C-alpha atoms as a printed R data frame, in Angstrom:
    type eleno elety resid chain resno      x      y      z
1   ATOM     1    CA   UNK     A     1 15.578 62.974 30.911
2   ATOM     2    CA   UNK     A     2 17.683 61.373 33.668
3   ATOM     3    CA   UNK     A     3 21.155 59.862 33.715
4   ATOM     4    CA   UNK     A     4 22.319 57.247 36.233
5   ATOM     5    CA   UNK     A     5 25.834 57.581 37.676
6   ATOM     6    CA   UNK     A     6 27.755 55.664 40.362
7   ATOM     7    CA   UNK     A     7 28.951 56.965 43.696
8   ATOM     8    CA   UNK     A     8 32.045 54.860 44.571
9   ATOM     9    CA   UNK     A     9 33.374 56.815 47.546
10  ATOM    10    CA   UNK     A    10 33.334 53.576 49.565
11  ATOM    11    CA   UNK     A    11 33.117 49.849 48.980
12  ATOM    12    CA   UNK     A    12 29.343 50.033 49.420
13  ATOM    13    CA   UNK     A    13 28.454 51.357 45.959
14  ATOM    14    CA   UNK     A    14 25.190 53.271 45.863
15  ATOM    15    CA   UNK     A    15 23.361 54.721 42.850
16  ATOM    16    CA   UNK     A    16 22.300 58.307 42.365
17  ATOM    17    CA   UNK     A    17 20.204 59.739 39.545
18  ATOM    18    CA   UNK     A    18 21.046 63.224 38.268
19  ATOM    19    CA   UNK     A    19 17.898 65.111 37.295
20  ATOM    20    CA   UNK     A    20 19.039 66.660 34.015
21  ATOM    21    CA   UNK     A    21 15.787 68.622 33.718
22  ATOM    22    CA   UNK     A    22 16.997 70.541 36.773
23  ATOM    23    CA   UNK     A    23 20.045 71.603 34.732
24  ATOM    24    CA   UNK     A    24 17.825 73.013 31.958
25  ATOM    25    CA   UNK     A    25 16.559 76.413 33.109
26  ATOM    26    CA   UNK     A    26 13.592 76.563 30.718
27  ATOM    27    CA   UNK     A    27 12.315 73.104 31.656
28  ATOM    28    CA   UNK     A    28 12.935 73.611 35.361
29  ATOM    29    CA   UNK     A    29 11.154 76.975 35.541
30  ATOM    30    CA   UNK     A    30  8.196 75.889 33.421
31  ATOM    31    CA   UNK     A    31  7.566 72.217 34.149
32  ATOM    32    CA   UNK     A    32  9.053 71.303 37.555
33  ATOM    33    CA   UNK     A    33  7.040 72.177 40.645
34  ATOM    34    CA   UNK     A    34  8.682 73.664 43.729
35  ATOM    35    CA   UNK     A    35  8.162 70.491 45.825
36  ATOM    36    CA   UNK     A    36  9.889 68.420 43.137
37  ATOM    37    CA   UNK     A    37 12.724 70.957 42.867
38  ATOM    38    CA   UNK     A    38 13.262 70.827 46.636
39  ATOM    39    CA   UNK     A    39 13.196 67.003 46.514
40  ATOM    40    CA   UNK     A    40 15.815 66.996 43.727
41  ATOM    41    CA   UNK     A    41 18.051 69.294 45.796
42  ATOM    42    CA   UNK     A    42 17.702 67.027 48.848
43  ATOM    43    CA   UNK     A    43 18.631 63.973 46.735
44  ATOM    44    CA   UNK     A    44 21.807 65.511 45.296
45  ATOM    45    CA   UNK     A    45 22.826 66.842 48.723
46  ATOM    46    CA   UNK     A    46 22.465 63.328 50.141
47  ATOM    47    CA   UNK     A    47 24.696 62.005 47.342
48  ATOM    48    CA   UNK     A    48 27.314 64.671 48.107
49  ATOM    49    CA   UNK     A    49 27.133 63.777 51.789
50  ATOM    50    CA   UNK     A    50 27.917 60.187 50.841
51  ATOM    51    CA   UNK     A    51 31.098 61.374 49.113
52  ATOM    52    CA   UNK     A    52 32.057 63.919 51.791
53  ATOM    53    CA   UNK     A    53 30.604 63.482 55.280
54  ATOM    54    CA   UNK     A    54 31.655 67.040 56.205
55  ATOM    55    CA   UNK     A    55 29.354 68.558 53.572
56  ATOM    56    CA   UNK     A    56 26.798 70.856 55.263
57  ATOM    57    CA   UNK     A    57 24.646 72.696 52.685
58  ATOM    58    CA   UNK     A    58 22.213 75.555 53.123
59  ATOM    59    CA   UNK     A    59 18.649 74.328 53.480
60  ATOM    60    CA   UNK     A    60 16.250 75.106 50.627
61  ATOM    61    CA   UNK     A    61 12.453 74.988 50.925
62  ATOM    62    CA   UNK     A    62  9.392 75.886 48.897
63  ATOM    63    CA   UNK     A    63  9.724 79.377 50.373
64  ATOM    64    CA   UNK     A    64 12.627 79.954 47.975
65  ATOM    65    CA   UNK     A    65 11.943 81.124 44.440
66  ATOM    66    CA   UNK     A    66 12.216 78.717 41.521
67  ATOM    67    CA   UNK     A    67 15.259 80.636 40.273
68  ATOM    68    CA   UNK     A    68 16.981 80.182 43.644
69  ATOM    69    CA   UNK     A    69 16.165 76.475 43.635
70  ATOM    70    CA   UNK     A    70 17.430 76.076 40.050
71  ATOM    71    CA   UNK     A    71 20.703 77.899 40.796
72  ATOM    72    CA   UNK     A    72 21.220 75.884 43.986
73  ATOM    73    CA   UNK     A    73 20.819 72.558 42.156
74  ATOM    74    CA   UNK     A    74 23.366 73.623 39.536
75  ATOM    75    CA   UNK     A    75 25.911 74.541 42.235
76  ATOM    76    CA   UNK     A    76 25.376 71.217 43.979
77  ATOM    77    CA   UNK     A    77 25.719 69.419 40.623
78  ATOM    78    CA   UNK     A    78 29.216 70.890 40.134
79  ATOM    79    CA   UNK     A    79 30.229 69.925 43.689
80  ATOM    80    CA   UNK     A    80 28.879 66.392 43.221
81  ATOM    81    CA   UNK     A    81 30.600 65.718 39.878
82  ATOM    82    CA   UNK     A    82 33.943 67.034 41.189
83  ATOM    83    CA   UNK     A    83 33.805 64.735 44.219
84  ATOM    84    CA   UNK     A    84 32.586 61.791 42.127
85  ATOM    85    CA   UNK     A    85 35.412 62.188 39.575
86  ATOM    86    CA   UNK     A    86 38.006 62.404 42.364
87  ATOM    87    CA   UNK     A    87 36.585 59.245 43.981
88  ATOM    88    CA   UNK     A    88 36.645 57.362 40.665
89  ATOM    89    CA   UNK     A    89 40.243 58.394 40.000
90  ATOM    90    CA   UNK     A    90 41.321 57.340 43.506
91  ATOM    91    CA   UNK     A    91 39.572 53.973 43.062
92  ATOM    92    CA   UNK     A    92 41.359 53.385 39.747
93  ATOM    93    CA   UNK     A    93 44.747 54.220 41.280
94  ATOM    94    CA   UNK     A    94 44.091 51.761 44.109
95  ATOM    95    CA   UNK     A    95 43.055 49.031 41.663
96  ATOM    96    CA   UNK     A    96 46.180 49.590 39.550
97  ATOM    97    CA   UNK     A    97 48.331 49.371 42.692
98  ATOM    98    CA   UNK     A    98 46.720 46.075 43.712
99  ATOM    99    CA   UNK     A    99 47.226 44.646 40.207
100 ATOM   100    CA   UNK     A   100 50.938 45.569 40.227
101 ATOM   101    CA   UNK     A   101 51.383 43.993 43.651
102 ATOM   102    CA   UNK     A   102 49.613 40.813 42.525
103 ATOM   103    CA   UNK     A   103 51.836 40.533 39.419
104 ATOM   104    CA   UNK     A   104 54.955 40.902 41.580
105 ATOM   105    CA   UNK     A   105 53.633 38.282 44.009
106 ATOM   106    CA   UNK     A   106 52.910 35.783 41.213
107 ATOM   107    CA   UNK     A   107 56.369 36.349 39.704
108 ATOM   108    CA   UNK     A   108 57.982 35.680 43.082
109 ATOM   109    CA   UNK     A   109 55.945 32.463 43.514
110 ATOM   110    CA   UNK     A   110 56.956 31.261 40.056
111 ATOM   111    CA   UNK     A   111 60.605 32.004 40.759
112 ATOM   112    CA   UNK     A   112 60.567 30.176 44.100
113 ATOM   113    CA   UNK     A   113 58.754 27.205 42.556
114 ATOM   114    CA   UNK     A   114 61.399 26.829 39.845
115 ATOM   115    CA   UNK     A   115 64.169 26.898 42.442
116 ATOM   116    CA   UNK     A   116 62.486 24.260 44.612
117 ATOM   117    CA   UNK     A   117 61.478 21.829 41.861
118 ATOM   118    CA   UNK     A   118 64.679 20.628 40.203
119 ATOM   119    CA   UNK     A   119 65.132 17.611 37.890
120 ATOM   120    CA   UNK     A   120 66.306 14.361 39.530
121 ATOM   121    CA   UNK     A   121 70.053 13.813 39.410
122 ATOM   122    CA   UNK     A   122 71.753 10.414 38.865
123 ATOM   123    CA   UNK     A   123 73.390  8.830 41.918
124 ATOM   124    CA   UNK     A   124 77.023  9.786 42.406
125 ATOM   125    CA   UNK     A   125 79.880  7.894 43.959
126 ATOM   126    CA   UNK     A   126 81.117  8.901 47.420
127 ATOM   127    CA   UNK     A   127 84.168 10.566 45.885
128 ATOM   128    CA   UNK     A   128 82.061 12.568 43.438
129 ATOM   129    CA   UNK     A   129 79.812 13.725 46.277
130 ATOM   130    CA   UNK     A   130 82.795 14.998 48.264
131 ATOM   131    CA   UNK     A   131 84.239 16.839 45.260
132 ATOM   132    CA   UNK     A   132 80.850 18.382 44.465
133 ATOM   133    CA   UNK     A   133 80.465 19.565 48.073
134 ATOM   134    CA   UNK     A   134 83.887 21.242 48.023
135 ATOM   135    CA   UNK     A   135 83.122 22.967 44.713
136 ATOM   136    CA   UNK     A   136 79.754 24.147 45.973
137 ATOM   137    CA   UNK     A   137 81.232 25.687 49.133
138 ATOM   138    CA   UNK     A   138 83.899 27.474 47.102
139 ATOM   139    CA   UNK     A   139 81.316 28.821 44.640
140 ATOM   140    CA   UNK     A   140 79.137 30.161 47.472
141 ATOM   141    CA   UNK     A   141 82.098 31.893 49.046
142 ATOM   142    CA   UNK     A   142 83.027 33.529 45.705
143 ATOM   143    CA   UNK     A   143 79.444 34.689 44.996
144 ATOM   144    CA   UNK     A   144 78.681 36.171 48.415
145 ATOM   145    CA   UNK     A   145 80.072 39.699 47.681
146 ATOM   146    CA   UNK     A   146 78.334 39.710 44.269
147 ATOM   147    CA   UNK     A   147 74.997 38.897 45.852
148 ATOM   148    CA   UNK     A   148 75.333 41.766 48.308
149 ATOM   149    CA   UNK     A   149 76.102 44.171 45.472
150 ATOM   150    CA   UNK     A   150 73.201 42.853 43.383
151 ATOM   151    CA   UNK     A   151 70.792 43.213 46.325
152 ATOM   152    CA   UNK     A   152 71.900 46.828 46.770
153 ATOM   153    CA   UNK     A   153 71.308 47.616 43.076
154 ATOM   154    CA   UNK     A   154 67.906 45.935 43.084
155 ATOM   155    CA   UNK     A   155 66.968 47.881 46.213
156 ATOM   156    CA   UNK     A   156 67.797 51.130 44.429
157 ATOM   157    CA   UNK     A   157 65.697 50.085 41.433
158 ATOM   158    CA   UNK     A   158 62.707 49.222 43.612
159 ATOM   159    CA   UNK     A   159 62.911 52.564 45.392
160 ATOM   160    CA   UNK     A   160 62.678 54.503 42.105
161 ATOM   161    CA   UNK     A   161 59.246 56.159 41.633
162 ATOM   162    CA   UNK     A   162 56.852 54.719 39.065
163 ATOM   163    CA   UNK     A   163 55.971 57.592 36.740
164 ATOM   164    CA   UNK     A   164 54.509 55.745 33.749
165 ATOM   165    CA   UNK     A   165 50.903 56.000 34.940
166 ATOM   166    CA   UNK     A   166 51.193 59.686 35.835
167 ATOM   167    CA   UNK     A   167 52.824 60.500 32.474
168 ATOM   168    CA   UNK     A   168 50.027 58.741 30.585
169 ATOM   169    CA   UNK     A   169 47.356 60.617 32.530
170 ATOM   170    CA   UNK     A   170 49.145 63.940 32.051
171 ATOM   171    CA   UNK     A   171 49.344 63.413 28.286
172 ATOM   172    CA   UNK     A   172 45.655 62.465 28.021
173 ATOM   173    CA   UNK     A   173 44.419 65.306 30.227
174 ATOM   174    CA   UNK     A   174 46.641 67.906 28.484
175 ATOM   175    CA   UNK     A   175 45.365 66.908 25.039
176 ATOM   176    CA   UNK     A   176 41.731 67.137 26.114
177 ATOM   177    CA   UNK     A   177 42.325 70.466 27.901
178 ATOM   178    CA   UNK     A   178 43.908 71.967 24.776
179 ATOM   179    CA   UNK     A   179 40.900 70.831 22.723
180 ATOM   180    CA   UNK     A   180 38.365 72.292 25.191
181 ATOM   181    CA   UNK     A   181 40.246 75.605 25.576
182 ATOM   182    CA   UNK     A   182 40.510 75.954 21.803
183 ATOM   183    CA   UNK     A   183 36.727 75.586 21.543
184 ATOM   184    CA   UNK     A   184 36.186 78.286 24.189
185 ATOM   185    CA   UNK     A   185 38.683 80.567 22.454
186 ATOM   186    CA   UNK     A   186 36.680 80.275 19.212
187 ATOM   187    CA   UNK     A   187 34.024 82.796 20.230
188 ATOM   188    CA   UNK     A   188 31.897 82.231 17.135
189 ATOM   189    CA   UNK     A   189 31.681 78.438 17.555
190 ATOM   190    CA   UNK     A   190 31.343 78.642 21.335
191 ATOM   191    CA   UNK     A   191 28.414 81.056 21.011
192 ATOM   192    CA   UNK     A   192 26.520 78.411 19.017
193 ATOM   193    CA   UNK     A   193 26.491 76.027 21.981
194 ATOM   194    CA   UNK     A   194 23.533 75.831 24.362
195 ATOM   195    CA   UNK     A   195 23.881 77.380 27.816
196 ATOM   196    CA   UNK     A   196 24.039 73.924 29.393
197 ATOM   197    CA   UNK     A   197 26.773 72.689 27.004
198 ATOM   198    CA   UNK     A   198 28.836 75.839 27.540
199 ATOM   199    CA   UNK     A   199 28.630 75.409 31.314
200 ATOM   200    CA   UNK     A   200 29.573 71.757 31.024
201 ATOM   201    CA   UNK     A   201 32.666 72.595 28.927
202 ATOM   202    CA   UNK     A   202 33.852 75.247 31.413
203 ATOM   203    CA   UNK     A   203 33.329 72.797 34.253
204 ATOM   204    CA   UNK     A   204 35.328 70.115 32.401
205 ATOM   205    CA   UNK     A   205 38.199 72.566 31.776
206 ATOM   206    CA   UNK     A   206 38.401 73.339 35.510
207 ATOM   207    CA   UNK     A   207 38.318 69.616 36.300
208 ATOM   208    CA   UNK     A   208 41.083 68.835 33.771
209 ATOM   209    CA   UNK     A   209 43.322 71.540 35.240
210 ATOM   210    CA   UNK     A   210 43.001 69.954 38.668
211 ATOM   211    CA   UNK     A   211 43.770 66.503 37.233
212 ATOM   212    CA   UNK     A   212 46.860 67.885 35.417
213 ATOM   213    CA   UNK     A   213 48.050 69.501 38.637
214 ATOM   214    CA   UNK     A   214 47.784 66.167 40.477
215 ATOM   215    CA   UNK     A   215 49.612 64.366 37.665
216 ATOM   216    CA   UNK     A   216 52.407 66.949 37.750
217 ATOM   217    CA   UNK     A   217 52.738 66.476 41.510
218 ATOM   218    CA   UNK     A   218 53.005 62.710 41.001
219 ATOM   219    CA   UNK     A   219 55.832 63.339 38.510
220 ATOM   220    CA   UNK     A   220 57.495 65.804 40.865
221 ATOM   221    CA   UNK     A   221 57.456 68.579 38.227
222 ATOM   222    CA   UNK     A   222 55.517 70.996 40.439
């Protein structure tokens, strides 16, 4: 059985296929030949390299035992999924930032358009024009200090950090972490899980803790 996942470390999205049989010790040891195990390791190392160009793994060959090849693939699987999840989260944050900036830009365009397009006014007499000009100058002079104060307040508002996204992520991650840790704490139920499922849960707990730490940093609580 194989599952397709996406590597989105860059704009050039490439596909990588995780060999789930290589995560099942019984299947790997019994049914997968050494050449195929080495090929699977080379594939996942190439995927990791795409996410982190500094990655420099130990070389594995058919001279290694099947157990060594199986253990190596599992270690590389954990490294790959950690890097992939971090890349996905970074991509989402960037997309959310672009969407917020686009909404602000559209709001500014709409505001400027409304100010420029005003309804036609009936013609006024020369005396009315003079009176209107005097009133307009006086109004501008009176509003000048208020505008400066308003600009200062708005500047302070814009400089305030946006914490809504980080709070939402923290709440979601904390709830899932509590659920996973409760399952691990229930020794009887946890013992019923397969070796692969147990490993996956422990890996997810470690990943959630890192995500929570990043969310806390975004909120400035740690």
